[in-house]
Short mmCIF file of C-alpha atoms in Angstrom, two decimals:
data_model
loop_
_atom_site.label_atom_id
_atom_site.label_comp_id
_atom_site.label_asym_id
_atom_site.label_seq_id
_atom_site.Cartn_x
_atom_site.Cartn_y
_atom_site.Cartn_z
CA MET A 209 -17.08 -33.94 -1.60
CA LYS A 210 -17.87 -30.41 -0.57
CA THR A 211 -21.19 -29.08 -0.29
CA GLN A 212 -21.91 -25.91 -2.66
CA VAL A 213 -22.15 -22.65 -0.95
CA ARG A 214 -25.08 -20.63 -2.00
CA LEU A 215 -24.07 -16.96 -1.53
CA ASN A 216 -26.91 -14.59 -0.81
CA LEU A 217 -27.31 -11.08 -2.45
CA TYR A 218 -24.92 -9.25 -0.15
CA GLU A 219 -22.25 -12.12 -0.16
CA ARG A 220 -22.34 -11.93 -4.14
CA GLY A 221 -21.99 -8.07 -3.59
CA ILE A 222 -18.79 -8.57 -1.77
CA VAL A 223 -17.81 -10.85 -4.56
CA ASP A 224 -18.42 -7.79 -6.99
CA ALA A 225 -16.65 -5.45 -4.83
CA LEU A 226 -13.46 -7.73 -4.73
CA VAL A 227 -13.59 -8.23 -8.48
CA GLN A 228 -14.18 -4.34 -9.35
CA ASN A 229 -12.09 -2.65 -6.53
CA PHE A 230 -9.03 -5.07 -5.63
CA GLY A 231 -8.27 -6.92 -8.84
CA TYR A 232 -9.76 -10.56 -8.11
CA THR A 233 -11.11 -12.61 -10.67
CA THR A 234 -14.69 -13.89 -10.13
CA GLN A 235 -13.68 -17.15 -9.36
CA GLY A 236 -10.87 -16.08 -6.98
CA ALA A 237 -13.51 -13.68 -5.26
CA ARG A 238 -16.04 -16.08 -5.05
CA LYS A 239 -13.55 -18.57 -3.37
CA LEU A 240 -12.52 -16.00 -0.70
CA VAL A 241 -15.98 -15.29 0.09
CA VAL A 242 -16.92 -18.97 0.37
CA GLU A 243 -13.65 -19.51 2.70
CA TYR A 244 -14.84 -16.64 5.07
CA VAL A 245 -18.92 -17.01 4.49
CA GLU A 246 -19.27 -17.99 8.43
CA VAL A 247 -17.37 -14.68 9.60
CA ILE A 248 -19.55 -12.66 6.97
CA ARG A 249 -22.80 -14.40 8.07
CA LYS A 250 -21.65 -13.74 11.84
CA LEU A 251 -20.70 -10.02 11.49
CA GLY A 252 -23.90 -9.44 9.44
CA GLY A 253 -24.72 -7.19 6.41
CA TYR A 254 -24.62 -3.54 8.28
CA ASP A 255 -21.52 -2.48 6.41
CA THR A 256 -21.17 -1.68 2.62
CA CYS A 257 -20.07 -4.54 0.39
CA TYR A 258 -16.73 -2.65 -0.27
CA ASP A 259 -15.95 -2.64 3.31
CA HIS A 260 -16.48 -6.05 3.88
CA ALA A 261 -14.60 -6.67 0.78
CA GLU A 262 -11.58 -4.43 2.18
CA ARG A 263 -11.61 -6.42 5.42
CA LEU A 264 -11.39 -9.73 3.55
CA VAL A 265 -8.24 -8.45 1.80
CA GLN A 266 -6.75 -7.37 4.77
CA ALA A 267 -7.48 -10.67 6.58
CA ILE A 268 -5.49 -12.38 3.73
CA THR A 269 -2.68 -10.17 3.55
CA ASN A 270 -2.17 -10.48 7.37
CA HIS A 271 -2.88 -14.23 6.91
CA TYR A 272 -5.75 -14.16 9.51
CA LYS A 273 -7.72 -17.34 8.75
CA PRO A 274 -11.38 -17.75 9.49
CA GLU A 275 -11.44 -20.02 12.28
CA GLU A 276 -8.99 -17.22 14.12
CA TRP A 277 -11.64 -14.49 13.28
CA LEU A 278 -14.50 -16.41 14.40
CA LYS A 279 -12.85 -17.27 17.46
CA ARG A 280 -12.16 -13.68 18.26
CA ILE A 281 -15.85 -12.57 17.45
CA ASN A 282 -17.04 -15.27 19.95
CA VAL A 283 -14.79 -13.95 22.77
CA LEU A 284 -15.74 -10.56 22.16
CA ALA A 285 -19.54 -11.78 21.93
CA LYS A 286 -18.89 -13.52 25.48
CA GLU A 287 -17.21 -10.52 27.13
CA ALA A 288 -19.96 -8.18 26.04
CA VAL A 289 -22.74 -10.30 27.70
CA GLN A 290 -20.51 -10.69 30.92
CA ASP A 291 -20.25 -6.67 30.87
CA LYS A 292 -21.87 -5.21 34.13
CA GLY A 293 -21.49 -1.57 32.53
CA ILE A 294 -20.20 1.19 34.57
CA LEU A 295 -21.98 0.51 38.11
CA HIS A 296 -21.29 4.08 39.45
CA LEU A 297 -23.02 5.63 36.51
CA GLU A 298 -25.57 3.21 36.00
CA GLY A 299 -28.19 4.60 38.70
CA ARG A 300 -27.98 8.00 36.88
CA LEU A 301 -28.95 6.67 33.77
CA HIS A 302 -32.49 5.72 34.55
CA VAL A 303 -35.18 8.16 34.44
CA HIS A 304 -38.43 7.71 36.21
CA VAL A 305 -41.52 9.23 34.02
CA ARG A 306 -44.94 9.28 35.44
#
C-alpha cells in the first residue's frame, strides 16, 4: 500500500498549471506531480508554477525519470561543493575595508 502524498500550496499550483496550460486532467496532473515530488522539493519553489509544470512536461516528453533527475541534481551539487573557484581571480575579489 502506497502512502498518500500531501501536496503543499506550491505543488498544487503546479497541478493547476498542468491542467490550465498543458491539457492534463486534474487526476493526471496530480499523479505527475506526485511522481516527481522529490525532484520538485529538491529544486525548491523559486520558479513559477508554470515554469515548473513546463519542465515536468519536458521530462515526460523526453522520458526523463525522476530518479535520473535526482541523480543529476546530486552530481551537480557535489561538483558545486568541490568547486574551488577561479584561483587566479579569487585574490582580487576580496576588498579590505576599515
